[in-house]
XYZ file of C-alpha atoms in Angstrom:
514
model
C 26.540 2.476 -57.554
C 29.363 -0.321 -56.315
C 28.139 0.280 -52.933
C 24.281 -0.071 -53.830
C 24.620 -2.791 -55.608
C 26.806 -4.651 -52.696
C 23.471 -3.752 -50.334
C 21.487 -5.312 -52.568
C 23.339 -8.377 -52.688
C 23.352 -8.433 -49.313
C 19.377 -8.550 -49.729
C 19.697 -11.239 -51.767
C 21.687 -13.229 -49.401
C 19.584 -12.614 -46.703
C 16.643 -13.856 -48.878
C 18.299 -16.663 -49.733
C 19.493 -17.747 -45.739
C 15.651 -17.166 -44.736
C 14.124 -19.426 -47.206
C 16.938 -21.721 -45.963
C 15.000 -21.331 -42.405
C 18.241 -19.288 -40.554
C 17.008 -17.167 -37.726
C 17.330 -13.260 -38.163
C 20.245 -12.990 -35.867
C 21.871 -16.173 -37.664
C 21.356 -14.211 -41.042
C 23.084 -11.322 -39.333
C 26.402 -12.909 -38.028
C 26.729 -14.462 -41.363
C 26.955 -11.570 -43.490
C 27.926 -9.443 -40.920
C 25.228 -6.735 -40.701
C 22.612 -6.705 -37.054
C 19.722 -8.853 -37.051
C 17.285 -5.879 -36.720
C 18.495 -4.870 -40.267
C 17.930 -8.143 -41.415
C 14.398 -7.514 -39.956
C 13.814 -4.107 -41.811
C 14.884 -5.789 -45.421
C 12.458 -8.521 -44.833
C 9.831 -6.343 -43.809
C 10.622 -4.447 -47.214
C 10.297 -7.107 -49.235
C 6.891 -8.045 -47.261
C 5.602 -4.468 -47.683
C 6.299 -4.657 -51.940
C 4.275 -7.403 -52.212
C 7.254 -9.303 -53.087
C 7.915 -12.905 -51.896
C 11.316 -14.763 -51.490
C 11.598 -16.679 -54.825
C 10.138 -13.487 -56.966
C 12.448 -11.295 -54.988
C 15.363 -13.764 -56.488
C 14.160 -13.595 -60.013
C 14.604 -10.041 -59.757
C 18.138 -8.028 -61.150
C 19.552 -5.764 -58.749
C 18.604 -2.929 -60.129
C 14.755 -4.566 -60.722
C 14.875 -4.841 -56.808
C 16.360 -1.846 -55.852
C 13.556 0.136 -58.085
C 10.806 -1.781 -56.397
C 11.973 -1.670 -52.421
C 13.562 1.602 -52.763
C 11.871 4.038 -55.790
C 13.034 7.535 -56.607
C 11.732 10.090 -54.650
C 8.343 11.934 -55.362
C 8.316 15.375 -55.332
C 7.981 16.754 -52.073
C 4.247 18.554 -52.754
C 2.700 14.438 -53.766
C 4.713 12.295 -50.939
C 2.072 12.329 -48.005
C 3.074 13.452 -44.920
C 2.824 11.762 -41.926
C 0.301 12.630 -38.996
C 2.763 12.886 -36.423
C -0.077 13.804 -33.683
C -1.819 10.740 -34.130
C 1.555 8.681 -34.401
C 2.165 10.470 -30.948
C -0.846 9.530 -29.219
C -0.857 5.653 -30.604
C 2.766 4.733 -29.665
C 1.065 5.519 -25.876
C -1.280 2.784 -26.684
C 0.286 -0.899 -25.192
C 1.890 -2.546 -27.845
C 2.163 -0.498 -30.246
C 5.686 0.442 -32.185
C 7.101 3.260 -34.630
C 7.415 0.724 -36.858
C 4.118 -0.852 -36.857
C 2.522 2.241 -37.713
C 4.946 3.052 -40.671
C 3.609 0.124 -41.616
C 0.018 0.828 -41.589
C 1.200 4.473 -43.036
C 2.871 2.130 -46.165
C -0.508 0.332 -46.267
C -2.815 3.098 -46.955
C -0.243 5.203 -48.748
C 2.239 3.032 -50.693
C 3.970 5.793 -51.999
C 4.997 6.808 -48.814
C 7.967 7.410 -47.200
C 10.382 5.073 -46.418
C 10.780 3.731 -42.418
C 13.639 6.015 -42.188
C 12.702 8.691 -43.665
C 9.274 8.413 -41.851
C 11.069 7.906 -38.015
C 13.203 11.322 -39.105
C 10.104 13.256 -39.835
C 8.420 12.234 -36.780
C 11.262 12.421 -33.952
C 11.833 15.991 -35.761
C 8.319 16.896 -34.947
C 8.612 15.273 -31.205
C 11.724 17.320 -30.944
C 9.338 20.467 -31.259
C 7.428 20.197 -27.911
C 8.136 20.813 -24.591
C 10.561 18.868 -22.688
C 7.641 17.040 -20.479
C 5.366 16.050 -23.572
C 8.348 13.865 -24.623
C 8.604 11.429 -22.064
C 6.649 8.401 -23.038
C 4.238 6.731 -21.014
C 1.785 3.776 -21.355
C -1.529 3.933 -21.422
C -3.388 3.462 -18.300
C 0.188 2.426 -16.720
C 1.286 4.956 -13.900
C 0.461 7.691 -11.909
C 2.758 10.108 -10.098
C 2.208 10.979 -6.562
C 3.617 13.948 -4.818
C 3.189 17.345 -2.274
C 3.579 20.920 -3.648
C 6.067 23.011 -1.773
C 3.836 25.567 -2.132
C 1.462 25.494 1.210
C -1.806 27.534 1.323
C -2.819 29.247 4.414
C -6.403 28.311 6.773
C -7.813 31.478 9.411
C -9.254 29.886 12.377
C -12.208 32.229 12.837
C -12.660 31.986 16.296
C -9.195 32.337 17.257
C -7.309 34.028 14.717
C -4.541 31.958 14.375
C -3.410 30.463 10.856
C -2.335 27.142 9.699
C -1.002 25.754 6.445
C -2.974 23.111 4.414
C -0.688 20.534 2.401
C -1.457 20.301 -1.557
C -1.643 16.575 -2.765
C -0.899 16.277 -6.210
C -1.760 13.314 -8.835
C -0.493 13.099 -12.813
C -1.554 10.378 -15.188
C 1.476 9.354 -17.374
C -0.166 9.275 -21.157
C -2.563 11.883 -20.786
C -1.428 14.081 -18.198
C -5.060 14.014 -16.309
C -4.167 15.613 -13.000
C -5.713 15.473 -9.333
C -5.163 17.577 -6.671
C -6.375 18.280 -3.453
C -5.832 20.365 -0.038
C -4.992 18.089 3.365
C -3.800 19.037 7.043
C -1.490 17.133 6.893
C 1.352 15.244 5.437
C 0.737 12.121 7.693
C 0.167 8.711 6.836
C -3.385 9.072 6.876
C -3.858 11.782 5.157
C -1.524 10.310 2.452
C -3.504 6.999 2.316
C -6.584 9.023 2.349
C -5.463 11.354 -0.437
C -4.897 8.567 -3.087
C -7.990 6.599 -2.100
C -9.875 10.268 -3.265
C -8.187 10.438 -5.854
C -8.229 7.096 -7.380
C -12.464 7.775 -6.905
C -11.770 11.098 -9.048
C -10.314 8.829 -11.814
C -12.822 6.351 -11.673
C -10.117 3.529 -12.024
C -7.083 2.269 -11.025
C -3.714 2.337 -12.912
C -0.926 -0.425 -12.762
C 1.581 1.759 -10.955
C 1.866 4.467 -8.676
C 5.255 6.010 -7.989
C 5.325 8.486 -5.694
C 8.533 10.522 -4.413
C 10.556 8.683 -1.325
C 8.064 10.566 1.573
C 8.245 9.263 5.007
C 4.726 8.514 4.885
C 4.626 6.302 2.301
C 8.328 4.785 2.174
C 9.775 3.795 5.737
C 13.216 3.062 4.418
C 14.400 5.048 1.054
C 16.685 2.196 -0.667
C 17.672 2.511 -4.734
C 17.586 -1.123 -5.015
C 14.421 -2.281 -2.463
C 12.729 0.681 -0.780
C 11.021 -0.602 2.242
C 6.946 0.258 1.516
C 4.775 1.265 4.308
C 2.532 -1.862 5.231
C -0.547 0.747 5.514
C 0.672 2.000 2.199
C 1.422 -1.616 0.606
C -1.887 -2.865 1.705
C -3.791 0.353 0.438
C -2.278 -0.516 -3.149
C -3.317 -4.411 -2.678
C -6.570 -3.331 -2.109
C -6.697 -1.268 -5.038
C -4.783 -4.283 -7.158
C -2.067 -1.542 -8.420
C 1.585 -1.896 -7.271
C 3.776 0.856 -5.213
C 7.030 1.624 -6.978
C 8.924 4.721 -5.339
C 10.785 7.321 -7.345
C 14.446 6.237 -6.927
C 17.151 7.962 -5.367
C 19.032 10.817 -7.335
C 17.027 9.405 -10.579
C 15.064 13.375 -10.799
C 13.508 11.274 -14.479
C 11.021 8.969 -12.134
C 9.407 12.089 -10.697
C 9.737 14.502 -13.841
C 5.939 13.777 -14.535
C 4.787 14.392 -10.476
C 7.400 17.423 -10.816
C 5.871 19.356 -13.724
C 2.203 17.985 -12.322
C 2.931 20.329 -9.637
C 4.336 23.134 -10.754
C 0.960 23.122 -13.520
C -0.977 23.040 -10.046
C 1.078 25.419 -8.308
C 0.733 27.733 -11.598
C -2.665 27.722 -12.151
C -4.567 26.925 -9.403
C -2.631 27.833 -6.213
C -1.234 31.071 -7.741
C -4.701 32.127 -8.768
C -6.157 31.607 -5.248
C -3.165 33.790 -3.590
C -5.740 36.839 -2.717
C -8.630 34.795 -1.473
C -8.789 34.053 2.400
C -10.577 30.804 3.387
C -11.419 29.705 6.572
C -11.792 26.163 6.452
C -10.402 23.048 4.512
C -13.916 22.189 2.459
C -13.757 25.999 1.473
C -10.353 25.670 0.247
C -11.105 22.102 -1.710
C -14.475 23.729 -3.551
C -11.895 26.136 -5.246
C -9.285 23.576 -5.507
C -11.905 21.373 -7.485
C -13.413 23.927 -9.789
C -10.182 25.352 -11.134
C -8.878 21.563 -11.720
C -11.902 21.227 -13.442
C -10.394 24.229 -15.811
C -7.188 22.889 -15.936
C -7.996 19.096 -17.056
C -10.325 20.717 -20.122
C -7.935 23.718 -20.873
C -6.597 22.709 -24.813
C -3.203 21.523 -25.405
C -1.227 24.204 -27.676
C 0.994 21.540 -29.282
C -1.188 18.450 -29.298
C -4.621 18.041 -29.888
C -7.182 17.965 -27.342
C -7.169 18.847 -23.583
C -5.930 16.375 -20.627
C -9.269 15.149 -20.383
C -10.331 14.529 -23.372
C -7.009 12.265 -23.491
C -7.743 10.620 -20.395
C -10.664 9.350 -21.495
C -8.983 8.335 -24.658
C -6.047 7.156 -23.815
C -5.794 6.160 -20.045
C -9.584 5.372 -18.774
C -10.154 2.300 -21.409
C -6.488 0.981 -20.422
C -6.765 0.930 -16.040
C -8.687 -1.350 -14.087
C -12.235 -0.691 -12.594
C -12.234 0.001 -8.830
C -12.971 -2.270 -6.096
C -16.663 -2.635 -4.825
C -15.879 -1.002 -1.468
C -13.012 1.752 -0.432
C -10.552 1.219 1.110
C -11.045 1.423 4.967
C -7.589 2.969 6.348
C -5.687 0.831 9.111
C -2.129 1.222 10.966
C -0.409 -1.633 11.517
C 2.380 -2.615 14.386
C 4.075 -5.001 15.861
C 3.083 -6.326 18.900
C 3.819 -9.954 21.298
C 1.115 -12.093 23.036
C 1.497 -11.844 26.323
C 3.039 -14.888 27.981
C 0.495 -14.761 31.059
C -2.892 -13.906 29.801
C -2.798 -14.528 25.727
C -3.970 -10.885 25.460
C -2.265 -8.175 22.774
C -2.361 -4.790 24.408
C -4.175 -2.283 21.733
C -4.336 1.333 22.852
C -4.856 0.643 26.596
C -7.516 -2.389 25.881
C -6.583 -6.030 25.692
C -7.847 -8.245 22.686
C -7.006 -11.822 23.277
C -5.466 -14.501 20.654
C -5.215 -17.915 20.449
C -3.522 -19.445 23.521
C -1.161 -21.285 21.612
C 0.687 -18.446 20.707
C 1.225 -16.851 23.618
C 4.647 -14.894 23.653
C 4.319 -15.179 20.111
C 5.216 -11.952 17.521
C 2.543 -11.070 15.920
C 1.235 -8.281 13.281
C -1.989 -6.092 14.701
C -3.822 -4.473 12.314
C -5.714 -1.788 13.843
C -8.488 0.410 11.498
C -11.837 2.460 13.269
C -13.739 -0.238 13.618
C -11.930 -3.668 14.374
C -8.636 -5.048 15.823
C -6.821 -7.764 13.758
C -4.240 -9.978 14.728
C -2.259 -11.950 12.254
C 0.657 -14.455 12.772
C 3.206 -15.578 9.760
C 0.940 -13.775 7.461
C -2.465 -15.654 8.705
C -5.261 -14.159 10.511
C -5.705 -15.777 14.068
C -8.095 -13.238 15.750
C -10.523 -9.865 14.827
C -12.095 -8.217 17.538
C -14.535 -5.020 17.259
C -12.552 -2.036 18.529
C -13.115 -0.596 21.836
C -12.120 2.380 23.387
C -12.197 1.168 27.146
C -8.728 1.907 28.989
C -7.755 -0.981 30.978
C -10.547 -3.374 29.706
C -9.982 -6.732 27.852
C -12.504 -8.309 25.088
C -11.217 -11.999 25.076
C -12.715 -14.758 22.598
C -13.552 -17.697 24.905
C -12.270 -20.204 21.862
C -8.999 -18.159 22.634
C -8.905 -20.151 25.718
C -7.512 -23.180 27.086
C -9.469 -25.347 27.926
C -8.227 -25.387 31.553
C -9.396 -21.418 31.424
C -12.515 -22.285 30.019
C -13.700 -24.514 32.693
C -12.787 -21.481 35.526
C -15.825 -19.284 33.813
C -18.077 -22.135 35.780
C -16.694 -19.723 39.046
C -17.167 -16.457 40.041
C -15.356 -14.081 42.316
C -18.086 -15.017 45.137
C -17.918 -18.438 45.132
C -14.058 -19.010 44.684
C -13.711 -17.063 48.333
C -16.495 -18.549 49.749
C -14.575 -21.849 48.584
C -11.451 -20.321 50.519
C -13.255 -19.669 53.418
C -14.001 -23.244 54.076
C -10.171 -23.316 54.915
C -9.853 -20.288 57.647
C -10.419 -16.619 56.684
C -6.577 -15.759 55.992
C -7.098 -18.045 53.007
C -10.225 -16.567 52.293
C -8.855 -12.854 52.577
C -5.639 -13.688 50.066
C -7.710 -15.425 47.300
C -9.777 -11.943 47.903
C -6.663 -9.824 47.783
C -5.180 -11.697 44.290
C -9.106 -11.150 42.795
C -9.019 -7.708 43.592
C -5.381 -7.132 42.558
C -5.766 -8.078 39.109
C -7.372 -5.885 36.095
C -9.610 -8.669 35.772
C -10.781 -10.966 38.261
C -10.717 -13.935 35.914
C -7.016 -13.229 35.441
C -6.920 -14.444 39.072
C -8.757 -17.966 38.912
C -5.881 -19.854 38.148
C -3.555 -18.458 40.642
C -6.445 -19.082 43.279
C -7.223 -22.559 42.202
C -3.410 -23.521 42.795
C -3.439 -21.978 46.314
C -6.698 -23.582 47.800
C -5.209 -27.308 46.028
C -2.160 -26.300 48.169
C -4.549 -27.930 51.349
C -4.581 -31.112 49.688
C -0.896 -31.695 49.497
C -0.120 -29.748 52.740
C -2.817 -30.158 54.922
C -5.797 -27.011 55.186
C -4.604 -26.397 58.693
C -1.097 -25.283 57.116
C -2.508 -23.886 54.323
C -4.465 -21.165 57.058
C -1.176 -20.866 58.393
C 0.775 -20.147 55.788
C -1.252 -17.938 54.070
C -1.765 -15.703 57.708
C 2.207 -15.484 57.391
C 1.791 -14.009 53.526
C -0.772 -11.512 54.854
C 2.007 -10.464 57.094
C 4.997 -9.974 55.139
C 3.046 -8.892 52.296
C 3.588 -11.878 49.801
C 0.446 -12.517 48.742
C 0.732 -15.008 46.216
C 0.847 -18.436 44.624
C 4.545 -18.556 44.625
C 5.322 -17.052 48.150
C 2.493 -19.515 49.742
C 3.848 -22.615 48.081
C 7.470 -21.408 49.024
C 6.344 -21.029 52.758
C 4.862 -24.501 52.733
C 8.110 -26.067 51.094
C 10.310 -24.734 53.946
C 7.704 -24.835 56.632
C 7.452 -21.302 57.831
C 4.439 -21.768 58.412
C 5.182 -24.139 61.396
C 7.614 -21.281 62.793
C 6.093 -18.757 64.886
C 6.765 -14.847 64.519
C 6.645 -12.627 67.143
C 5.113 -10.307 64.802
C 2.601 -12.705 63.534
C -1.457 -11.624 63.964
C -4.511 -14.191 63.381
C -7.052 -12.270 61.389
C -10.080 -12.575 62.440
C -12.877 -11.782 60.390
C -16.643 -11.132 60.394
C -18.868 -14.024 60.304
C -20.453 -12.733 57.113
C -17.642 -12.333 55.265
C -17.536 -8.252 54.781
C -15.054 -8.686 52.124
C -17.267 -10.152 49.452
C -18.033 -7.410 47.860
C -20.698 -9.165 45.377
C -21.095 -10.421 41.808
C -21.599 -6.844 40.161
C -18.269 -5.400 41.956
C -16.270 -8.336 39.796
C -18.171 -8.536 36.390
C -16.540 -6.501 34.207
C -17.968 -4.300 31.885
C -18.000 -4.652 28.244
């Protein structure tokens, strides 16, 4: 009794430091005991309706009978409904010792907190190893591949290729997705969870999925390095990507036993049929799921569906208004010449000012994007033309925009005015480039060359670029500056051409099309 009565004085004492206004952990130092005790004897003092001063008043004994009475027999003491604790401490918030609480409330003859968390972690004890892992409400999902592949016939050829099985677990209620895909790719992947988020109905906080190549470029413990595709995917979505980590087999525990559930009884059930086409294989896929979400628990009450919408529906977040649209993303530079980002063969242009620039391209079905420092500078509709360029005239300078006032035609009839060996290089750089526009500027400098030099040494000079095969800005400004075109080579032709001018071709051989 020497030792019961020296915990009761230590009640006392911490009674008496907590009307005093001492913190919990101040309480604790002081008589040497941890501040979370000091928390359980207040709370037992709250939950016998006794306050500080009558708890005072009281004898030892008086307040040892009334926080701590002998022991009912075991037939009248109510035991407590360890299911329902089970599926509330899943709830956000809630805490073992909040519900012993509420337990103490509607049965005050109850058992004590201890005696209550015994009976309860004995019961938890009972199940199986992946019904103890605790997870929050509405709080993650876990992401993974079966190792188990099923096999597609090609029915015109014969020949046989293996479908990938995406799997998907809900943490609190174990509500599972799954699905068949060629591939393991990126979009597959990204396609996957945007189905399967549209199965749920809603979107949970997390999403951890194993460290896969498709969806984790750089497998780190500390910072794994997300896919952008897959990191803008979950943005969309408003739910945030955290990988399983390295050598930690507890993240993926959930995803684990998720698939070997799907592998048990879905895939193993479908081992005798032969299907012939991905949809085929899905229909099947989605009708035994079906069986598998509703099938009853045999330790909990229930089925995984019936706890999903319990437990994990009220607690996610609706889904966006629109799906999400998949897109790849790289890295690209503006090119230094032309302002143009080279997308697949095509050209999209971007803001002059940040030509040789880095920039980030985002590239879905429908639309180029081109972003710089996180800002989007340009979008473009997609086009599938090889070799072609879609340019924004805004994109332009200014000295660019005033060259769409010419056209192919009347820039060489502009040349010819000068002497047809002008005339035939400013046709030669036109034709030369992917786009004749891409040539204005080059043409403008050469035929401003006859101000500065004279147009009769302008003719010349560009006659000695037709014949050593330097047709361009540079190399006619460079013969000017060292007057070659003054020096006579024995090899040296005049061309003479046509008084019509055969070499313009026209306005439709130029304008490019769209």
């Amino acid at each position: 009794m020497a030792a019961e009565r020296l915990s009761m004085r230590k009640i006392k004492e911490v009674l008496r430091l907590a009307a005093l206004g001492h913190s919990r952990r101040a309480i604790g130092r002081s008589i040497g005991i941890s501040h979370s005790t000091v928390a359980l004897y207040l709370e037992a003092v709250e939950a016998a309706g006794l306050t500080g001063k009558k708890a005072e008043g009281l004898s030892e004994v008086e307040l040892e009978s009334r926080l701590f009475p002998p022991p009912e027999t075991a037939g009248k003491r109510p035991v407590p409904a360890c299911p329902e604790i089970e599926r509330e401490l899943r709830r956000p918030g809630v805490t073992l010792q909040l519900l012993w609480y509420e337990h103490k409330q509607a049965h005050p003859r109850g058992h004590q907190y201890s005696q209550f968390c015994t009976l309860f972690r004995s019961w938890k004890g009972s199940l199986d190893r992946v019904l103890r892992q605790e997870h929050k409400a509405g709080e993650k999902v876990f992401v993974d591949y079966a190792g188990q592949t099923v096999p597609i016939i090609d029915r015109t050829t014969g020949e046989e290729q293996q479908a990938q099985i995406f799997v998907g677990v809900l943490g609190a209620s174990n509500f599972t997705f799954a699905e068949a895909t060629w591939t393991q790719d990126l979009s597959d992947w990204v396609g996957s969870h945007v189905r399967m988020l549209a199965f749920f109905g809603s979107v949970p906080q997390v999403v951890v999925p194993d460290n896969l190549a498709s969806g984790v470029r750089h497998a780190s413990y500390y910072e794994p390095d997300i896919n952008p595709t897959y990191h803008e995917m979950a943005r969309h979505y408003g739910t945030t990507v955290i990988p399983a980590r390295v050598r930690r087999p507890r993240d993926k525990a959930k995803a684990e036993a998720g698939v070997l559930l799907v592998e048990r009884w879905i895939l193993a059930r479908l081992r005798n049929h032969t299907f012939f086409s991905l949809s085929e294989l899905n229909r099947e896929i989605a009708r035994l799921l079906d069986e598998l979400n509703d099938r009853p628990f045999q330790k909990l009450s229930g089925s995984r569906r019936t706890r999903f919408e319990e437990l994990d529906r009220p607690a996610m977040q609706p889904l966006p208004e629109h799906r999400y649209e998949y897109a790849q993303w790289k890295k690209a530079r503006v090119h230094k010449v032309d302002y143009h980002v080279a997308v697949g063969g095509h050209h999209y242009s971007a803001p002059h000012r940040l030509a040789g620039e880095p920039v980030d391209v985002r590239c879905s079905a429908s639309a180029i994007e081109i972003f710089h420092r996180g800002e989007r500078v340009a979008a473009h509709p997609r086009s599938r033309r090889p070799g072609g360029y879609t340019t924004e005239p805004g994109h332009r300078p200014k000295s660019h925009q005033q060259h769409l006032d010419w056209s192919p035609e009347r820039m060489i009839r502009w040349a010819s005015q000068t002497g047809p060996s002008t005339a035939a290089v400013v046709e030669e750089i036109l034709r030369t480039r992917p786009h004749p526009e891409q040539g204005y500027r080059a043409c403008l400098g050469i035929i401003r060359l006859g101000k500065r030099y004279s147009d009769k040494r302008l003719e010349a000079a560009c006659a000695r670029a037709v014949e050593i095969g330097g047709v361009s800005y540079r190399s006619i400004e460079s013969i000017l500056k060292n007057g070659l075109d003054q020096q006579r080579s024995d090899a040296q032709t005049t061309l003479s051409l046509p008084q019509e001018h055969a070499h313009v071709r026209g306005r439709t051989y130029y304008t490019p099309s769209n």
